[in-house]
Coordinates of C-alpha atoms in Angstrom, one line a residue:
M801 CA 0.0 -0.2 0.0
R802 CA 2.5 2.3 1.1
A803 CA 4.1 1.6 -2.2
L804 CA 1.1 3.7 -4.0
W805 CA 2.1 7.1 -2.6
A806 CA 6.2 6.6 -1.9
G807 CA 8.6 9.2 -3.2
E808 CA 10.4 6.2 -5.1
T809 CA 7.9 5.4 -6.9
W810 CA 6.7 9.2 -8.2
R811 CA 10.5 10.0 -8.7
S812 CA 10.8 6.6 -11.2
L813 CA 7.3 6.9 -12.8
M814 CA 8.7 10.8 -13.8
H815 CA 12.1 9.4 -14.7
L816 CA 10.6 7.3 -17.5
V817 CA 8.6 10.3 -18.4
T818 CA 11.4 12.3 -19.5
G819 CA 12.9 9.3 -20.6
S820 CA 10.3 8.8 -22.8
L821 CA 10.4 11.9 -24.1
I822 CA 14.0 12.7 -24.3
G823 CA 14.5 9.2 -25.5
A824 CA 12.2 9.7 -28.4
L825 CA 13.6 12.9 -29.3
G826 CA 17.2 11.6 -29.4
G827 CA 15.9 8.7 -31.1
I828 CA 14.5 11.1 -34.0
L829 CA 17.4 13.2 -34.4
I830 CA 20.2 10.1 -34.3
G831 CA 17.7 8.6 -37.0
V832 CA 17.5 11.8 -39.5
L833 CA 20.9 12.4 -39.4
L834 CA 21.5 8.7 -40.0
V835 CA 19.2 9.0 -43.5
P836 CA 21.3 10.9 -45.4
A837 CA 24.9 9.1 -43.5
F838 CA 23.4 5.8 -45.3
A839 CA 22.2 7.5 -48.4
A840 CA 26.3 8.9 -48.8
F841 CA 27.5 5.6 -48.1
L842 CA 25.5 3.5 -51.0
T843 CA 27.1 6.4 -53.0
V844 CA 30.8 5.4 -51.7
V845 CA 31.0 9.4 -50.1
V846 CA 31.9 8.9 -46.8
P847 CA 29.5 11.2 -44.4
V848 CA 32.0 12.9 -42.2
L849 CA 29.9 15.9 -40.8
V850 CA 27.2 13.9 -40.5
L851 CA 29.1 11.6 -38.3
G852 CA 30.9 14.4 -36.2
A853 CA 27.1 15.6 -35.7
I854 CA 25.5 12.3 -34.4
L855 CA 28.6 12.1 -32.0
L856 CA 28.0 15.4 -30.9
V857 CA 24.1 14.8 -30.6
S858 CA 25.1 11.8 -28.8
S859 CA 27.2 13.8 -26.4
V860 CA 24.8 16.1 -25.4
L861 CA 22.2 13.5 -25.0
T862 CA 24.7 11.6 -22.7
V863 CA 24.9 15.1 -20.3
V864 CA 20.9 15.2 -20.2
Q865 CA 20.5 11.6 -19.7
R866 CA 22.9 11.6 -16.9
S867 CA 21.6 14.6 -15.6
R868 CA 17.6 12.8 -15.2
H869 CA 19.1 9.5 -13.4
S870 CA 21.1 11.9 -10.8
A871 CA 18.0 13.6 -10.4
Y872 CA 15.3 10.9 -10.0
L873 CA 17.1 8.3 -9.2
G874 CA 19.9 9.2 -7.5
V875 CA 22.8 7.8 -9.7
R876 CA 26.4 9.2 -9.3
W877 CA 28.6 9.8 -12.3
P878 CA 32.5 9.7 -12.6
D879 CA 33.9 13.1 -14.0
T880 CA 35.4 11.0 -16.5
S881 CA 32.2 8.7 -17.3
F882 CA 31.2 10.7 -20.9
T883 CA 32.9 11.4 -23.6
K884 CA 33.6 14.4 -25.7
P885 CA 36.9 16.0 -28.2
A886 CA 39.2 17.9 -26.4
A887 CA 39.7 20.2 -29.4
F888 CA 38.7 20.2 -33.3
E889 CA 41.9 18.3 -34.5
L890 CA 42.2 15.4 -36.4
R891 CA 44.3 14.1 -33.6
A892 CA 41.2 14.7 -30.4
V893 CA 38.2 13.6 -33.1
L894 CA 39.9 10.3 -34.0
D895 CA 41.0 9.3 -30.4
F896 CA 37.6 10.3 -29.6
L897 CA 35.9 7.8 -32.1
R898 CA 38.6 5.1 -31.0
N899 CA 37.5 5.6 -27.6
P900 CA 35.1 2.5 -26.5
R901 CA 32.9 5.3 -24.5
T902 CA 31.5 6.8 -27.2
W903 CA 30.3 4.3 -29.1
R904 CA 28.8 2.4 -25.9
Q905 CA 27.3 5.8 -25.2
F906 CA 26.1 6.0 -28.6
A907 CA 24.7 2.7 -28.3
Y908 CA 22.5 3.6 -25.5
H909 CA 21.0 6.7 -27.4
V910 CA 20.0 4.0 -29.9
I911 CA 18.2 1.6 -27.7
S912 CA 16.7 4.7 -25.8
G913 CA 15.2 5.5 -28.5
V914 CA 12.8 2.7 -28.8
Y915 CA 12.9 1.8 -25.0
G916 CA 12.4 5.1 -23.2
P917 CA 8.8 5.8 -25.3
L918 CA 7.8 1.7 -24.4
A919 CA 8.7 1.9 -20.7
G920 CA 7.2 5.5 -20.3
F921 CA 4.1 4.2 -22.8
F922 CA 3.9 0.7 -19.9
A923 CA 4.0 2.6 -17.2
V924 CA 1.3 5.8 -17.7
A925 CA -1.1 3.3 -18.9
A926 CA -0.7 0.8 -15.8
W927 CA -1.5 3.9 -13.9
T928 CA -4.5 5.4 -16.0
F929 CA -6.0 2.4 -17.3
G930 CA -5.9 0.5 -13.4
P931 CA -7.8 3.3 -11.6
A932 CA -10.3 3.4 -14.4
M933 CA -11.1 -0.2 -14.1
L934 CA -11.7 0.3 -10.6
F935 CA -14.6 2.6 -11.9
S936 CA -16.1 -0.8 -14.2
P937 CA -19.0 -1.5 -11.8
L938 CA -20.3 1.8 -11.1
F939 CA -20.5 2.6 -15.0
G940 CA -22.3 -0.4 -15.7
A941 CA -24.9 -0.2 -12.6
T942 CA -25.7 3.6 -14.6
T943 CA -25.7 1.8 -17.8
T944 CA -26.5 -1.5 -18.7
G945 CA -26.2 -3.5 -15.4
L946 CA -24.0 -5.6 -14.0
S947 CA -22.4 -8.4 -15.3
P948 CA -19.7 -10.4 -14.6
R949 CA -17.4 -8.8 -17.1
H950 CA -17.3 -5.6 -14.9
W951 CA -16.5 -7.7 -12.0
I952 CA -13.1 -9.0 -14.0
L953 CA -12.0 -5.6 -14.9
F954 CA -12.4 -4.1 -11.4
A955 CA -10.7 -7.3 -9.8
L956 CA -7.8 -6.5 -13.4
G957 CA -8.1 -2.8 -12.0
V958 CA -7.2 -3.2 -8.2
I959 CA -4.5 -5.7 -9.7
V960 CA -2.8 -3.2 -12.1
T961 CA -3.5 -0.3 -9.1
F962 CA -1.3 -2.1 -6.9
G963 CA 0.6 -3.8 -9.3
A964 CA 1.8 0.1 -11.0
P965 CA 4.2 1.2 -8.0
W966 CA 6.4 -2.2 -8.8
I967 CA 5.9 -2.2 -13.2
T968 CA 7.3 1.9 -12.9
R969 CA 10.2 0.7 -10.4
L970 CA 11.0 -2.3 -12.7
F971 CA 11.5 -0.3 -16.1
S972 CA 12.9 2.5 -13.8
W973 CA 15.5 -0.4 -12.5
V974 CA 16.5 -1.5 -16.1
D975 CA 16.6 1.7 -17.4
E976 CA 19.1 2.5 -14.8
L977 CA 20.9 -0.8 -15.3
M978 CA 21.3 -0.5 -18.7
A979 CA 22.8 3.6 -18.1
R980 CA 25.1 2.5 -16.0
Q981 CA 26.9 0.0 -18.2
L982 CA 26.9 2.4 -21.6
L983 CA 27.0 5.9 -20.0
G984 CA 29.3 4.7 -17.3
T985 CA 32.6 3.2 -17.3
N986 CA 33.7 -0.3 -16.7
R987 CA 36.2 -1.7 -14.1
V988 CA 39.0 -0.9 -16.3
E989 CA 37.9 2.8 -17.2
E990 CA 37.4 3.3 -13.5
L991 CA 41.2 1.8 -12.3
Q992 CA 42.9 3.8 -15.1
T993 CA 41.4 7.1 -13.6
R994 CA 42.0 6.0 -10.4
V995 CA 45.7 5.6 -11.5
T996 CA 45.4 9.7 -12.5
D997 CA 44.0 10.7 -9.9
L998 CA 47.0 8.9 -7.5
A999 CA 49.6 10.3 -10.1
A1000 CA 48.0 13.4 -9.2
S1001 CA 47.8 13.3 -5.9
R1002 CA 51.4 12.1 -5.9
D1003 CA 52.5 15.5 -8.1
S1004 CA 51.0 17.6 -5.8
T1005 CA 52.1 15.8 -2.6
V1006 CA 56.0 15.5 -4.1
D1007 CA 56.0 19.6 -4.9
A1008 CA 54.0 20.8 -1.2
A1009 CA 57.0 18.5 -0.1
D1010 CA 59.5 20.1 -1.7
A1011 CA 57.9 23.9 -1.1
E1012 CA 57.9 23.0 2.5
R1013 CA 62.1 22.2 2.1
R1014 CA 62.8 25.7 0.6
R1015 CA 60.7 27.1 3.3
I1016 CA 62.9 25.1 6.2
E1017 CA 65.4 25.9 4.0
R1018 CA 64.9 29.8 3.6
D1019 CA 64.0 30.2 7.3
L1020 CA 67.5 28.2 9.1
H1021 CA 69.6 30.7 6.5
D1022 CA 68.1 33.6 7.2
G1023 CA 67.5 33.1 11.0
A1024 CA 69.3 30.6 13.3
Q1025 CA 72.1 30.3 10.5
Q1026 CA 72.7 34.4 11.0
R1027 CA 72.4 34.3 14.7
L1028 CA 74.6 31.6 14.8
T1029 CA 77.4 33.8 12.5
S1030 CA 77.0 36.6 14.8
L1031 CA 77.1 34.6 18.2
A1032 CA 80.9 32.7 16.5
M1033 CA 82.4 36.3 16.0
N1034 CA 81.2 37.7 19.0
L1035 CA 83.2 34.6 20.9
G1036 CA 85.7 35.0 18.5
I1037 CA 85.9 38.9 19.6
A1038 CA 85.8 38.1 23.5
R1039 CA 88.4 35.2 23.1
A1040 CA 91.0 37.9 21.4
T1041 CA 90.4 40.5 23.3
L1042 CA 89.6 39.3 26.9
T1043 CA 93.3 37.9 27.2
D1044 CA 93.6 38.5 31.1
L1045 CA 91.0 36.0 31.8
P1046 CA 91.7 33.1 34.1
E1047 CA 93.0 29.6 33.1
D1048 CA 89.4 28.1 33.3
A1049 CA 87.4 31.0 31.9
S1050 CA 89.6 31.2 29.1
R1051 CA 89.5 27.4 28.3
A1052 CA 85.6 27.8 28.4
L1053 CA 85.4 30.6 26.3
A1054 CA 87.5 28.8 23.6
Q1055 CA 85.4 25.8 23.9
A1056 CA 82.6 27.8 23.3
H1057 CA 83.6 29.7 20.4
E1058 CA 84.8 26.0 18.8
E1059 CA 81.6 24.7 19.9
S1060 CA 79.8 27.8 17.8
K1061 CA 81.3 27.3 14.7
Q1062 CA 80.8 23.5 14.6
V1063 CA 77.4 24.3 15.2
L1064 CA 77.1 26.6 12.3
T1065 CA 79.4 24.8 9.8
D1066 CA 76.8 21.5 10.9
L1067 CA 73.6 23.8 10.1
R1068 CA 75.0 24.6 6.8
D1069 CA 75.5 21.4 6.1
L1070 CA 71.9 20.2 7.2
V1071 CA 70.6 23.5 4.8
R1072 CA 72.8 22.3 1.7
G1073 CA 70.9 19.1 2.3
L1074 CA 67.2 20.4 2.3
H1075 CA 67.8 22.5 -0.8
P1076 CA 71.2 23.2 -2.1
A1077 CA 71.0 27.2 -3.4
V1078 CA 73.8 25.8 -5.9
L1079 CA 71.6 23.8 -7.5
E1080 CA 68.6 26.1 -8.1
D1081 CA 71.0 28.8 -9.7
R1082 CA 73.5 26.7 -11.3
G1083 CA 71.9 23.8 -11.9
L1084 CA 73.0 20.0 -12.1
D1085 CA 76.4 20.0 -13.2
A1086 CA 77.6 22.5 -10.6
A1087 CA 75.8 21.3 -7.3
L1088 CA 77.0 17.7 -8.0
S1089 CA 80.3 18.9 -8.5
A1090 CA 80.2 21.0 -5.2
V1091 CA 79.1 17.4 -3.8
A1092 CA 82.5 15.7 -5.3
A1093 CA 84.4 18.5 -4.0
R1094 CA 83.0 18.1 -0.2
S1095 CA 83.4 14.4 -0.9
P1096 CA 86.4 12.7 1.4
V1097 CA 86.3 10.6 -1.2
P1098 CA 88.1 11.3 -5.1
V1099 CA 85.4 11.6 -6.9
R1100 CA 85.6 11.6 -11.2
V1101 CA 82.1 13.5 -12.6
K1102 CA 81.1 13.6 -15.7
V1103 CA 77.5 15.5 -16.5
D1104 CA 76.2 15.6 -20.1
M1105 CA 73.4 18.1 -20.3
D1106 CA 72.2 19.9 -23.0
R1107 CA 69.8 21.6 -21.1
R1108 CA 68.1 22.1 -17.4
A1109 CA 66.0 19.2 -16.6
P1110 CA 62.8 20.0 -14.1
R1111 CA 63.0 21.0 -10.8
D1112 CA 62.0 18.2 -9.1
V1113 CA 63.7 15.7 -11.4
E1114 CA 66.7 17.5 -10.4
G1115 CA 66.4 17.7 -6.9
V1116 CA 65.7 13.9 -7.0
A1117 CA 69.1 13.2 -9.2
Y1118 CA 71.2 15.5 -6.5
F1119 CA 69.7 13.7 -3.2
V1120 CA 70.4 10.5 -5.6
V1121 CA 74.4 11.0 -6.0
S1122 CA 74.6 13.2 -2.7
E1123 CA 73.6 10.2 -0.3
A1124 CA 75.3 7.8 -2.6
L1125 CA 78.6 9.3 -2.2
T1126 CA 77.5 9.6 2.1
N1127 CA 77.4 5.9 1.9
A1128 CA 80.7 5.1 -0.2
A1129 CA 82.4 7.1 2.3
R1130 CA 80.4 6.4 5.4
H1131 CA 80.5 2.6 4.6
S1132 CA 82.1 0.9 2.1
D1133 CA 86.0 2.0 2.6
A1134 CA 86.0 3.2 -1.0
Q1135 CA 88.9 4.7 -2.5
H1136 CA 87.8 5.9 -5.6
A1137 CA 83.8 7.1 -7.3
A1138 CA 82.5 8.1 -10.2
V1139 CA 79.3 10.0 -11.4
E1140 CA 78.1 10.3 -14.7
V1141 CA 74.7 12.0 -15.6
Q1142 CA 73.1 11.9 -19.3
L1143 CA 70.1 13.5 -20.2
D1144 CA 69.5 11.0 -23.1
G1145 CA 66.2 12.7 -24.9
E1146 CA 62.8 12.3 -22.1
R1147 CA 65.4 10.1 -19.7
L1148 CA 67.8 11.7 -17.3
R1149 CA 70.3 8.5 -16.5
L1150 CA 72.7 8.6 -13.5
K1151 CA 75.0 6.4 -12.8
V1152 CA 77.0 6.2 -8.9
T1153 CA 80.1 3.6 -8.7
D1154 CA 82.7 3.5 -6.3
D1155 CA 85.3 0.5 -5.8
G1156 CA 84.5 -0.1 -1.6
R1157 CA 83.8 -3.6 0.1
G1158 CA 80.2 -3.8 -1.9
G1159 CA 77.8 -5.4 -0.2
A1160 CA 75.0 -3.0 0.3
D1161 CA 71.8 -3.6 1.3
P1162 CA 68.5 -1.9 0.8
E1163 CA 67.0 -3.0 4.0
A1164 CA 70.3 -2.0 6.0
G1165 CA 69.1 1.1 7.0
T1166 CA 71.6 3.0 4.9
G1167 CA 69.3 4.8 3.2
L1168 CA 69.4 3.4 -0.1
K1169 CA 65.6 2.3 0.7
G1170 CA 64.3 5.8 0.9
L1171 CA 66.5 6.6 -2.7
A1172 CA 64.4 4.1 -4.2
D1173 CA 61.4 5.7 -2.9
R1174 CA 62.8 9.1 -4.3
V1175 CA 63.6 8.1 -7.3
R1176 CA 59.3 6.3 -7.9
S1177 CA 58.3 9.4 -6.4
V1178 CA 58.9 10.5 -10.1
D1179 CA 58.1 7.3 -11.9
G1180 CA 61.8 6.6 -12.2
T1181 CA 63.7 3.6 -12.2
F1182 CA 66.3 2.7 -9.3
H1183 CA 68.9 -0.4 -9.4
L1184 CA 71.7 -1.4 -7.3
T1185 CA 74.3 -3.5 -7.9
S1186 CA 76.5 -4.4 -4.9
P1187 CA 78.5 -7.5 -5.0
L1188 CA 80.4 -8.7 -2.0
G1189 CA 83.9 -7.6 -2.5
G1190 CA 82.7 -4.6 -4.5
P1191 CA 82.5 -2.3 -6.9
T1192 CA 79.1 -0.9 -5.9
T1193 CA 76.8 1.0 -8.8
I1194 CA 74.0 2.7 -8.7
E1195 CA 72.3 3.4 -11.4
A1196 CA 69.0 5.2 -11.5
E1197 CA 66.4 6.7 -15.1
L1198 CA 64.4 9.8 -14.1
P1199 CA 61.9 10.8 -16.8
C1200 CA 62.4 14.4 -18.0
A1201 CA 60.1 15.8 -20.6
S1202 CA 61.6 17.5 -23.3

């Protein structure tokens, strides 16, 4: 009984009524456009403009039909579940034509041109003829007299009237099922969309982390580093001028001066590790040369780049080389190391080699796992070769758009 006045029932009825009108209109438009297309085909002339008009009408109908399903049935559609040419270019149009979603949507509108009017007719008929048959005994009593036929019509009217909500919902459910399959996305397309969203999210996270490192580097350089420099200078002046202090006080002052200079050196190394200014100003070649100059292991650097790489790629390359040389100095007892960097088309190739004792393990906590994660953050590849006895070779390839 409640189904007779339930909101879902009447939303389904409105869905079918509007669907019959839109489906009939779409079917007529597509049919009218198909006539000259077939006529041109018989004359061996491909009607490109007619085909484009048909697909354009299909795209517009897709938007309308999806809005109808969302309004009356609450269907949620992903943003990429209908297609349209991105621009009036031959390549974009060809991609549009090759897209399976284009033809699935077109198939729905062709089916809807028949199913929509039929479903709307049967739903409206159930709601009109059912209640009308309930008045059959009353009509018979006032005209020709009651007969079994009037009571049979009355019984059918009761059945049809109480079945009208379920007839309506059934037709609406079938239409929704077809729309989800033809106007929506399949599993593969959903996964592709998910991958695209995750890649965009990852890129924004990498950019945010890089911006935060820059902010910290700037704050440390302009704040704490300047104060420590001033403190070290004042302690140096005091140490040079206060020569008549007791031995203990003089020793404490000298120790404070040396500690302040060491802290300042450590802070400069920290700032350089967060975001080296030379990398921003002069590029990867100069930054890697500076890393090699600071390394306690003699390093041969060869950089072959005819242009600057993207900023995030340069940052990853810098930290890979820097960490690899640090590991060579601290853990491998290497005597020599070599760094080779080559920009080949859209790939930036890195190779860091040392003649240490080898046996490097990414799970041993030497930062190699972090390097691999950094490289993967920009869709690069990371490969480590480190047999016992050496040598150790780290190779990475980073995508670099030209």
